[in-house]
């Protein structure tokens, strides 16, 4: 059957739509602090090439609220170039929308960031919408009714890439069935939680009640997205809160262990410069952590997205806030292990608090650890090299954060994260301290990122040094104001005498 060629105007509209979707996906990826791929040279062009090689309907069907899915699609296409990798697979759990009494989907009563999710469900929606057949399958043997709506159980979504040829599914059905079965078994081992451990067992000494009923949480807009979880603004018992929910497709044994460790640590800490823990949901699949909402956002966003700057007095105040919070953690034998600007949050009064304890650990009795964790640009050399390390690894990261506050730049922005890590270990690479930096502050930076961890100061010492510098800066400011005031008075007196 002959198909009419689209008119030039129609082509133009299609290209415009594709470009708009591309721009929105690119913006969301760049706003996510955990997608390091966006920092690589030529990323924008590579992403556009991905959109441009596929039909316009791909762009129209992309769920921009899950922009990271596009990177997964791009990766699968690249993998499928090698015949040995075909078909390339990605499998995850999804949730289809609720069904009304008349058989239609009801997606209008929930916030846009949570549409296509059942009550208290944190499963993502399908990547490309959901057909009536998909909804019908999801409802089989596992539906429930709430307020007249039928909510379907989560399903596995399989995204695959292979060579393009007619009837590929029917021709390779047996091969696909075998591969899918193997992949599903892998995913099941990671994500299916045995009934006997449906509730995470986190030690509780009975002095606090932190388990939250998910029905009391009201979700607002999504404010951040990372590899393992999404962050939403919401309310709990009419209190404004931040809700960090784990992505179901990322939940495995290690993820559950990190989640339990984070809850264990958060419920034990109380400090003005550590984000306040409110509670957690520990019953699968609604694993989430609820903390106070920090309206000022992260220091990373302030510096790199809003292009904010800190004058020296404000910089010192922020640095002291962070140092006090970290000193409190170290005094309680807690090592953060991922200290960076993205994990430092500001409240409405510009008080900075340490946040995100997803990889934090209580220091072992031996005092040392060997597991590599954290983010390369801020990571201490001993951690990168898988050597034994202790709380002094946080001091190195703090030095990098202070340099970030001072310059407003991303550490080693001209290098990829891996190149930066190699430079730090093999060449003793460190960020360049501005020549106009306060002499004592520059000296403190060099102490913090010493190669030998034992040569780095403790946070109690860092706080004391910063407070001394802050007093000197304040005194110098007072002297300048007095000189200016005196100069103005003498000038007036001189004119009066004349």
Short mmCIF file of C-alpha atoms in Angstrom, two decimals:
data_model
loop_
_atom_site.label_atom_id
_atom_site.label_comp_id
_atom_site.label_asym_id
_atom_site.label_seq_id
_atom_site.Cartn_x
_atom_site.Cartn_y
_atom_site.Cartn_z
CA UNK A 1 0.00 0.00 0.00
CA UNK A 2 1.36 3.39 -0.98
CA UNK A 3 1.78 5.88 1.84
CA UNK A 4 1.66 9.60 1.10
CA UNK A 5 4.79 11.53 2.02
CA UNK A 6 4.22 14.04 4.85
CA UNK A 7 4.13 17.64 3.73
CA UNK A 8 7.12 19.90 4.50
CA UNK A 9 5.00 21.69 7.10
CA UNK A 10 4.14 18.39 8.82
CA UNK A 11 7.81 17.39 8.79
CA UNK A 12 8.68 20.74 10.34
CA UNK A 13 6.12 20.25 13.12
CA UNK A 14 7.43 16.75 13.81
CA UNK A 15 11.03 17.96 14.00
CA UNK A 16 9.98 20.78 16.30
CA UNK A 17 8.23 18.34 18.62
CA UNK A 18 11.22 16.04 18.65
CA UNK A 19 13.52 18.99 19.43
CA UNK A 20 11.28 20.15 22.26
CA UNK A 21 11.28 16.69 23.87
CA UNK A 22 15.06 16.50 23.44
CA UNK A 23 15.50 19.92 25.11
CA UNK A 24 13.30 18.93 28.06
CA UNK A 25 15.09 15.59 28.56
CA UNK A 26 18.48 17.33 28.31
CA UNK A 27 17.43 19.96 30.86
CA UNK A 28 16.24 17.35 33.35
CA UNK A 29 19.41 15.25 32.97
CA UNK A 30 21.62 18.30 33.51
CA UNK A 31 19.65 19.27 36.62
CA UNK A 32 20.23 15.85 38.17
CA UNK A 33 23.45 15.92 40.25
CA UNK A 34 23.88 12.15 39.95
CA UNK A 35 24.00 11.83 36.15
CA UNK A 36 27.72 12.32 35.59
CA UNK A 37 27.44 11.36 31.92
CA UNK A 38 26.16 14.86 31.11
CA UNK A 39 29.60 16.29 31.95
CA UNK A 40 31.31 14.37 29.16
CA UNK A 41 32.34 16.40 26.08
CA UNK A 42 29.84 16.22 23.24
CA UNK A 43 27.05 14.81 25.41
CA UNK A 44 24.43 17.23 24.00
CA UNK A 45 25.24 16.21 20.42
CA UNK A 46 25.27 12.50 21.25
CA UNK A 47 21.85 12.79 22.89
CA UNK A 48 20.43 14.63 19.88
CA UNK A 49 21.92 12.00 17.54
CA UNK A 50 20.07 9.36 19.60
CA UNK A 51 16.74 11.18 19.16
CA UNK A 52 17.42 11.95 15.51
CA UNK A 53 18.12 8.34 14.51
CA UNK A 54 14.76 7.13 15.83
CA UNK A 55 11.25 7.79 14.49
CA UNK A 56 9.41 10.88 15.73
CA UNK A 57 6.93 8.65 17.59
CA UNK A 58 9.80 7.68 19.94
CA UNK A 59 10.20 11.29 21.07
CA UNK A 60 6.43 11.72 21.40
CA UNK A 61 6.17 8.61 23.61
CA UNK A 62 9.13 9.38 25.89
CA UNK A 63 8.15 10.05 29.51
CA UNK A 64 10.21 13.20 30.20
CA UNK A 65 9.64 12.84 33.96
CA UNK A 66 11.89 9.79 33.76
CA UNK A 67 14.54 11.39 31.56
CA UNK A 68 17.16 8.89 32.69
CA UNK A 69 15.25 6.22 30.75
CA UNK A 70 16.54 7.83 27.55
CA UNK A 71 20.10 7.06 28.64
CA UNK A 72 19.05 3.44 29.14
CA UNK A 73 17.56 3.34 25.62
CA UNK A 74 20.75 4.87 24.22
CA UNK A 75 22.86 2.27 26.04
CA UNK A 76 20.77 -0.65 24.77
CA UNK A 77 21.09 0.55 21.18
CA UNK A 78 24.86 0.78 21.58
CA UNK A 79 25.04 -2.70 23.09
CA UNK A 80 22.99 -4.17 20.25
CA UNK A 81 25.60 -3.06 17.71
CA UNK A 82 27.54 -6.15 18.75
CA UNK A 83 25.75 -9.32 17.54
CA UNK A 84 26.93 -11.15 20.67
CA UNK A 85 24.83 -8.78 22.79
CA UNK A 86 21.60 -9.19 20.83
CA UNK A 87 19.03 -8.88 22.10
CA UNK A 88 20.16 -6.34 24.75
CA UNK A 89 17.73 -6.22 27.69
CA UNK A 90 16.65 -4.00 30.55
CA UNK A 91 13.92 -5.22 32.94
CA UNK A 92 12.15 -3.33 35.72
CA UNK A 93 8.93 -3.23 37.71
CA UNK A 94 6.22 -0.77 36.64
CA UNK A 95 2.74 0.26 37.81
CA UNK A 96 -0.14 0.82 35.38
CA UNK A 97 -2.81 3.47 36.13
CA UNK A 98 -5.94 2.89 38.23
CA UNK A 99 -9.18 1.86 36.50
CA UNK A 100 -12.51 3.61 37.06
CA UNK A 101 -15.84 1.83 37.32
CA UNK A 102 -16.53 2.45 33.63
CA UNK A 103 -13.29 0.75 32.63
CA UNK A 104 -11.29 3.91 31.85
CA UNK A 105 -7.97 4.89 33.38
CA UNK A 106 -8.09 7.60 36.01
CA UNK A 107 -4.84 9.54 36.06
CA UNK A 108 -6.17 13.00 36.78
CA UNK A 109 -6.55 12.96 40.53
CA UNK A 110 -2.88 12.58 41.36
CA UNK A 111 0.04 15.01 41.06
CA UNK A 112 1.81 14.82 37.71
CA UNK A 113 4.96 13.46 39.35
CA UNK A 114 2.99 10.54 40.80
CA UNK A 115 0.48 9.75 38.07
CA UNK A 116 0.25 6.13 36.96
CA UNK A 117 0.93 4.97 40.52
CA UNK A 118 -1.39 3.14 42.86
CA UNK A 119 -1.95 4.29 46.44
CA UNK A 120 1.37 4.41 48.28
CA UNK A 121 2.99 2.75 45.24
CA UNK A 122 6.48 3.89 44.33
CA UNK A 123 6.73 1.83 41.15
CA UNK A 124 7.39 3.97 38.07
CA UNK A 125 4.88 4.10 35.22
CA UNK A 126 5.63 2.25 31.97
CA UNK A 127 8.15 4.06 29.78
CA UNK A 128 5.74 4.46 26.88
CA UNK A 129 2.27 4.64 28.40
CA UNK A 130 -0.02 1.67 28.94
CA UNK A 131 -2.40 0.07 26.50
CA UNK A 132 -5.80 -1.45 27.48
CA UNK A 133 -4.28 -4.91 27.02
CA UNK A 134 -1.48 -4.06 29.46
CA UNK A 135 -3.98 -2.78 31.99
CA UNK A 136 -6.10 -5.91 31.64
CA UNK A 137 -3.06 -8.13 32.17
CA UNK A 138 -2.00 -6.15 35.21
CA UNK A 139 -5.40 -6.55 36.81
CA UNK A 140 -5.47 -10.34 36.42
CA UNK A 141 -5.28 -12.20 39.75
CA UNK A 142 -4.00 -9.20 41.63
CA UNK A 143 -6.36 -6.24 41.63
CA UNK A 144 -7.71 -4.26 44.55
CA UNK A 145 -10.38 -1.58 44.78
CA UNK A 146 -9.92 1.74 46.59
CA UNK A 147 -12.54 4.54 46.42
CA UNK A 148 -14.12 3.01 43.33
CA UNK A 149 -10.81 2.64 41.48
CA UNK A 150 -9.16 -0.64 40.64
CA UNK A 151 -5.39 -0.60 41.18
CA UNK A 152 -3.32 -3.13 39.32
CA UNK A 153 -0.32 -4.97 40.65
CA UNK A 154 3.17 -4.01 39.43
CA UNK A 155 4.39 -5.70 36.25
CA UNK A 156 7.75 -6.29 34.64
CA UNK A 157 8.54 -3.98 31.75
CA UNK A 158 11.09 -5.37 29.29
CA UNK A 159 12.96 -3.01 26.98
CA UNK A 160 15.15 -4.66 24.39
CA UNK A 161 17.21 -3.78 21.34
CA UNK A 162 18.17 -6.10 18.51
CA UNK A 163 18.82 -6.06 14.77
CA UNK A 164 15.97 -4.67 12.70
CA UNK A 165 14.33 -7.29 10.52
CA UNK A 166 10.76 -8.32 9.71
CA UNK A 167 8.91 -10.42 12.29
CA UNK A 168 11.90 -10.48 14.62
CA UNK A 169 9.73 -11.48 17.58
CA UNK A 170 8.15 -14.45 15.84
CA UNK A 171 11.44 -15.57 14.28
CA UNK A 172 13.40 -15.44 17.52
CA UNK A 173 10.64 -16.21 19.99
CA UNK A 174 12.35 -19.24 21.51
CA UNK A 175 15.65 -17.39 21.93
CA UNK A 176 13.85 -14.42 23.42
CA UNK A 177 11.86 -16.61 25.79
CA UNK A 178 15.06 -18.25 27.05
CA UNK A 179 16.90 -14.96 27.50
CA UNK A 180 13.92 -13.25 29.11
CA UNK A 181 13.49 -16.13 31.54
CA UNK A 182 17.14 -15.90 32.60
CA UNK A 183 16.95 -12.13 32.99
CA UNK A 184 13.71 -12.34 34.94
CA UNK A 185 15.23 -14.85 37.32
CA UNK A 186 18.11 -12.44 37.94
CA UNK A 187 15.72 -9.58 38.61
CA UNK A 188 13.52 -11.73 40.83
CA UNK A 189 16.54 -12.68 42.92
CA UNK A 190 17.31 -9.00 43.39
CA UNK A 191 13.87 -7.46 43.77
CA UNK A 192 11.41 -10.06 45.02
CA UNK A 193 11.36 -9.85 48.79
CA UNK A 194 10.52 -13.01 50.76
CA UNK A 195 7.42 -12.65 52.90
CA UNK A 196 9.33 -13.24 56.09
CA UNK A 197 11.36 -10.06 55.56
CA UNK A 198 8.66 -7.83 54.03
CA UNK A 199 9.35 -5.45 56.91
CA UNK A 200 12.94 -4.29 57.29
CA UNK A 201 14.23 -5.09 60.74
CA UNK A 202 15.95 -1.92 61.97
CA UNK A 203 17.04 -1.89 65.63
CA UNK A 204 14.80 0.24 67.82
CA UNK A 205 15.60 0.91 71.46
CA UNK A 206 12.03 2.01 72.22
CA UNK A 207 12.95 5.63 72.92
CA UNK A 208 11.56 6.95 69.64
CA UNK A 209 8.73 6.10 67.28
CA UNK A 210 9.81 6.66 63.71
CA UNK A 211 7.80 4.19 61.59
CA UNK A 212 5.46 6.21 59.34
CA UNK A 213 2.12 5.09 57.92
CA UNK A 214 2.47 5.84 54.17
CA UNK A 215 -1.20 6.81 54.03
CA UNK A 216 -0.35 9.92 56.06
CA UNK A 217 2.13 11.12 53.42
CA UNK A 218 0.98 13.53 50.74
CA UNK A 219 3.30 13.84 47.76
CA UNK A 220 3.91 17.11 45.96
CA UNK A 221 6.30 17.87 43.13
CA UNK A 222 9.48 15.89 42.43
CA UNK A 223 12.50 18.02 43.31
CA UNK A 224 15.37 15.65 42.47
CA UNK A 225 16.13 12.28 40.93
CA UNK A 226 19.12 10.03 41.46
CA UNK A 227 20.28 6.58 40.47
CA UNK A 228 18.63 4.81 43.38
CA UNK A 229 15.83 7.13 44.45
CA UNK A 230 13.62 10.15 43.79
CA UNK A 231 13.07 13.10 46.13
CA UNK A 232 9.65 14.72 46.52
CA UNK A 233 8.36 17.70 48.44
CA UNK A 234 5.34 16.70 50.47
CA UNK A 235 3.54 16.90 53.79
CA UNK A 236 3.24 14.64 56.81
CA UNK A 237 0.61 15.51 59.42
CA UNK A 238 0.45 19.03 57.90
CA UNK A 239 4.22 19.45 58.25
CA UNK A 240 6.25 20.26 55.13
CA UNK A 241 8.70 17.40 54.53
CA UNK A 242 11.07 15.88 52.00
CA UNK A 243 10.26 12.30 50.95
CA UNK A 244 13.03 10.16 49.49
CA UNK A 245 11.63 7.05 47.84
CA UNK A 246 13.70 4.17 46.51
CA UNK A 247 13.26 3.20 42.87
CA UNK A 248 11.77 -0.31 42.82
CA UNK A 249 13.88 -1.37 39.85
CA UNK A 250 17.01 -0.56 41.87
CA UNK A 251 16.03 -2.40 45.05
CA UNK A 252 18.32 -5.32 45.71
CA UNK A 253 20.00 -6.76 48.80
CA UNK A 254 22.73 -4.07 48.86
CA UNK A 255 20.21 -1.27 48.36
CA UNK A 256 18.04 -2.56 51.21
CA UNK A 257 21.10 -2.79 53.43
CA UNK A 258 22.05 0.82 52.64
CA UNK A 259 18.47 1.94 53.27
CA UNK A 260 18.38 0.22 56.67
CA UNK A 261 21.79 1.70 57.54
CA UNK A 262 20.64 5.21 56.60
CA UNK A 263 17.52 4.93 58.78
CA UNK A 264 19.59 3.51 61.63
CA UNK A 265 22.00 6.47 61.46
CA UNK A 266 19.44 9.22 60.85
CA UNK A 267 17.24 8.30 63.80
CA UNK A 268 20.23 8.56 66.13
CA UNK A 269 21.50 12.02 65.13
CA UNK A 270 20.19 15.38 66.36
CA UNK A 271 22.20 18.47 65.46
CA UNK A 272 21.50 21.94 64.08
CA UNK A 273 23.75 21.23 61.09
CA UNK A 274 22.48 17.73 60.26
CA UNK A 275 19.20 17.33 58.37
CA UNK A 276 16.39 16.39 60.76
CA UNK A 277 14.99 12.87 60.44
CA UNK A 278 11.21 12.59 60.85
CA UNK A 279 10.50 8.96 60.06
CA UNK A 280 10.58 6.17 57.51
CA UNK A 281 8.38 3.58 55.81
CA UNK A 282 10.14 0.24 56.02
CA UNK A 283 7.43 -2.01 54.57
CA UNK A 284 8.02 -3.07 50.97
CA UNK A 285 7.44 -1.84 48.39
CA UNK A 286 6.98 1.66 49.92
CA UNK A 287 10.53 2.11 51.19
CA UNK A 288 11.01 5.81 51.88
CA UNK A 289 12.76 8.19 54.26
CA UNK A 290 11.08 11.39 55.49
CA UNK A 291 13.13 14.38 56.64
CA UNK A 292 12.60 18.09 57.18
CA UNK A 293 12.16 20.01 53.92
CA UNK A 294 15.09 22.32 53.17
CA UNK A 295 13.58 25.17 51.15
CA UNK A 296 16.95 26.61 50.13
CA UNK A 297 17.85 23.53 48.10
CA UNK A 298 21.36 22.09 47.83
CA UNK A 299 24.61 24.02 47.84
CA UNK A 300 25.33 22.34 44.48
CA UNK A 301 22.18 23.81 42.93
CA UNK A 302 22.92 27.23 44.41
CA UNK A 303 26.45 27.30 42.97
CA UNK A 304 26.05 25.52 39.64
CA UNK A 305 22.43 25.99 38.60
CA UNK A 306 21.47 29.32 40.15
CA UNK A 307 25.04 30.60 39.64
CA UNK A 308 25.14 31.93 43.19
CA UNK A 309 28.34 33.09 44.88
CA UNK A 310 29.49 33.35 48.48
CA UNK A 311 31.30 36.43 49.73
CA UNK A 312 34.02 35.58 52.23
CA UNK A 313 31.97 36.19 55.44
CA UNK A 314 29.08 34.05 54.08
CA UNK A 315 31.50 31.40 52.78
CA UNK A 316 33.08 31.09 56.22
CA UNK A 317 29.65 30.83 57.89
CA UNK A 318 28.66 28.02 55.50
CA UNK A 319 32.00 26.26 55.95
CA UNK A 320 31.61 26.44 59.75
CA UNK A 321 28.05 25.03 59.52
CA UNK A 322 29.33 22.04 57.53
CA UNK A 323 32.34 21.53 59.79
CA UNK A 324 30.19 21.55 62.94
CA UNK A 325 27.74 19.05 61.46
CA UNK A 326 30.56 16.75 60.35
CA UNK A 327 32.34 17.10 63.69
CA UNK A 328 29.15 15.96 65.43
CA UNK A 329 28.93 12.92 63.15
CA UNK A 330 32.58 12.00 63.70
CA UNK A 331 32.18 12.42 67.47
CA UNK A 332 29.44 9.80 67.17
CA UNK A 333 31.66 7.49 65.09
CA UNK A 334 29.72 8.12 61.86
CA UNK A 335 31.66 8.46 58.60
CA UNK A 336 29.65 10.13 55.83
CA UNK A 337 31.72 8.80 52.88
CA UNK A 338 29.99 10.97 50.24
CA UNK A 339 30.49 14.56 51.39
CA UNK A 340 29.89 16.92 48.43
CA UNK A 341 27.91 20.07 47.59
CA UNK A 342 24.89 18.06 46.37
CA UNK A 343 24.56 16.50 49.86
CA UNK A 344 24.59 19.84 51.69
CA UNK A 345 21.19 21.50 52.05
CA UNK A 346 20.15 25.04 53.04
CA UNK A 347 17.07 26.06 55.00
CA UNK A 348 15.12 29.32 54.74
CA UNK A 349 17.61 31.01 57.10
CA UNK A 350 20.63 29.91 55.00
CA UNK A 351 21.71 27.44 57.68
CA UNK A 352 23.55 24.58 55.94
CA UNK A 353 22.98 20.98 57.00
CA UNK A 354 24.67 17.70 56.10
CA UNK A 355 22.28 15.31 54.35
CA UNK A 356 22.04 12.00 52.46
CA UNK A 357 23.44 9.20 54.60
CA UNK A 358 22.84 6.51 51.99
CA UNK A 359 26.45 5.32 52.08
CA UNK A 360 27.34 6.57 55.58
CA UNK A 361 28.62 4.00 58.06
CA UNK A 362 29.25 3.67 61.77
CA UNK A 363 33.00 3.37 62.12
CA UNK A 364 34.16 -0.21 62.59
CA UNK A 365 35.89 -1.21 65.82
CA UNK A 366 39.16 -1.37 63.88
CA UNK A 367 38.55 2.23 62.79
CA UNK A 368 39.30 1.47 59.12
CA UNK A 369 37.34 0.56 56.00
CA UNK A 370 38.33 -0.57 52.51
CA UNK A 371 35.18 -0.38 50.33
CA UNK A 372 35.31 2.25 47.57
CA UNK A 373 32.28 4.52 47.84
CA UNK A 374 31.42 8.14 47.22
CA UNK A 375 31.83 10.38 44.18
CA UNK A 376 35.16 10.47 42.32
CA UNK A 377 35.59 14.26 42.12
CA UNK A 378 35.36 14.53 45.93
CA UNK A 379 36.86 11.16 46.86
CA UNK A 380 40.02 10.78 48.95
CA UNK A 381 42.94 8.99 47.26
CA UNK A 382 43.01 6.15 49.80
CA UNK A 383 39.34 5.40 49.04
CA UNK A 384 39.95 5.45 45.28
CA UNK A 385 42.85 3.02 45.70
CA UNK A 386 40.78 0.64 47.89
CA UNK A 387 43.24 1.14 50.74
CA UNK A 388 42.25 1.18 54.39
CA UNK A 389 40.63 4.47 55.35
CA UNK A 390 38.86 6.09 58.28
CA UNK A 391 37.06 9.36 59.10
CA UNK A 392 39.93 11.37 57.58
CA UNK A 393 38.51 10.49 54.13
CA UNK A 394 35.66 12.91 54.94
CA UNK A 395 38.25 15.64 55.67
CA UNK A 396 39.66 15.32 52.15
CA UNK A 397 36.16 15.62 50.66
CA UNK A 398 35.51 18.65 52.86
CA UNK A 399 38.61 20.36 51.43
CA UNK A 400 37.21 19.87 47.92
CA UNK A 401 33.83 21.25 49.05
CA UNK A 402 35.51 24.37 50.50
CA UNK A 403 37.32 24.92 47.18
CA UNK A 404 33.93 24.59 45.46
CA UNK A 405 32.46 27.25 47.78
CA UNK A 406 35.44 29.50 47.05
CA UNK A 407 35.39 29.21 43.25
CA UNK A 408 31.81 28.25 42.36
CA UNK A 409 33.23 25.64 39.98
CA UNK A 410 32.91 21.86 39.67
CA UNK A 411 36.16 20.15 40.76
CA UNK A 412 38.33 19.12 37.79
CA UNK A 413 35.58 20.23 35.39
CA UNK A 414 37.94 19.78 32.41
CA UNK A 415 38.32 16.05 33.21
CA UNK A 416 35.94 13.11 33.31
CA UNK A 417 35.32 11.72 36.84
CA UNK A 418 37.57 8.73 36.13
CA UNK A 419 40.38 10.93 34.75
CA UNK A 420 40.13 13.09 37.86
CA UNK A 421 40.40 10.03 40.12
CA UNK A 422 43.49 8.77 38.27
CA UNK A 423 45.09 12.22 38.51
CA UNK A 424 44.42 12.46 42.26
CA UNK A 425 46.02 9.07 42.93
CA UNK A 426 48.87 8.91 40.43
CA UNK A 427 49.84 12.56 40.01
CA UNK A 428 48.77 14.11 43.31
CA UNK A 429 46.30 16.29 41.38
CA UNK A 430 44.43 18.91 43.40
CA UNK A 431 42.22 21.86 42.36
CA UNK A 432 44.01 25.17 41.78
CA UNK A 433 43.48 27.60 44.66
CA UNK A 434 42.73 31.15 43.44
CA UNK A 435 45.62 33.58 44.00
CA UNK A 436 43.34 36.08 45.73
CA UNK A 437 42.10 33.51 48.28
CA UNK A 438 42.52 34.37 51.96
CA UNK A 439 45.99 33.12 52.96
CA UNK A 440 44.85 31.13 56.01
CA UNK A 441 41.92 29.64 54.12
CA UNK A 442 44.23 28.49 51.32
CA UNK A 443 46.53 26.96 53.91
CA UNK A 444 43.59 25.08 55.48
CA UNK A 445 42.55 23.69 52.09
CA UNK A 446 46.04 22.26 51.53
CA UNK A 447 45.96 20.64 54.98
CA UNK A 448 42.58 19.01 54.29
CA UNK A 449 43.66 17.35 51.05
CA UNK A 450 47.05 16.08 52.19
CA UNK A 451 47.92 12.73 50.61
CA UNK A 452 48.69 11.27 54.04
CA UNK A 453 45.39 11.05 55.97
CA UNK A 454 47.13 11.39 59.34
CA UNK A 455 48.35 14.85 58.28
CA UNK A 456 44.82 16.13 57.80
CA UNK A 457 43.17 18.06 60.67
CA UNK A 458 40.06 16.92 62.54
CA UNK A 459 36.81 18.84 62.16
CA UNK A 460 37.11 20.28 65.68
CA UNK A 461 40.41 21.86 64.62
CA UNK A 462 38.93 22.98 61.29
CA UNK A 463 36.01 24.70 63.06
CA UNK A 464 38.40 26.54 65.37
CA UNK A 465 40.58 27.73 62.45
CA UNK A 466 37.55 28.92 60.47
CA UNK A 467 36.15 30.79 63.47
CA UNK A 468 39.50 32.57 63.91
CA UNK A 469 39.55 33.53 60.23
CA UNK A 470 35.93 34.73 60.46
CA UNK A 471 36.80 36.95 63.44
CA UNK A 472 39.80 38.42 61.61
CA UNK A 473 37.65 39.15 58.55
CA UNK A 474 34.97 40.76 60.74
CA UNK A 475 37.58 42.89 62.57
CA UNK A 476 39.14 43.98 59.27
CA UNK A 477 35.67 44.97 58.03
CA UNK A 478 35.04 46.99 61.20
CA UNK A 479 38.39 48.77 60.79
CA UNK A 480 37.61 49.65 57.17
CA UNK A 481 34.20 51.01 58.15
CA UNK A 482 35.78 53.11 60.93
CA UNK A 483 38.42 54.47 58.55
CA UNK A 484 35.76 55.33 55.99
CA UNK A 485 33.62 56.99 58.65
CA UNK A 486 36.60 58.93 60.05
CA UNK A 487 37.70 59.98 56.59
CA UNK A 488 34.23 61.31 55.84
CA UNK A 489 34.13 63.21 59.15
CA UNK A 490 37.56 64.82 58.55
CA UNK A 491 36.51 65.80 55.04
CA UNK A 492 33.37 67.51 56.37
CA UNK A 493 35.42 69.22 59.14
CA UNK A 494 37.97 70.44 56.59
CA UNK A 495 35.27 71.92 54.36
CA UNK A 496 33.73 73.61 57.46
CA UNK A 497 37.05 75.19 58.42
CA UNK A 498 37.56 76.49 54.90
#
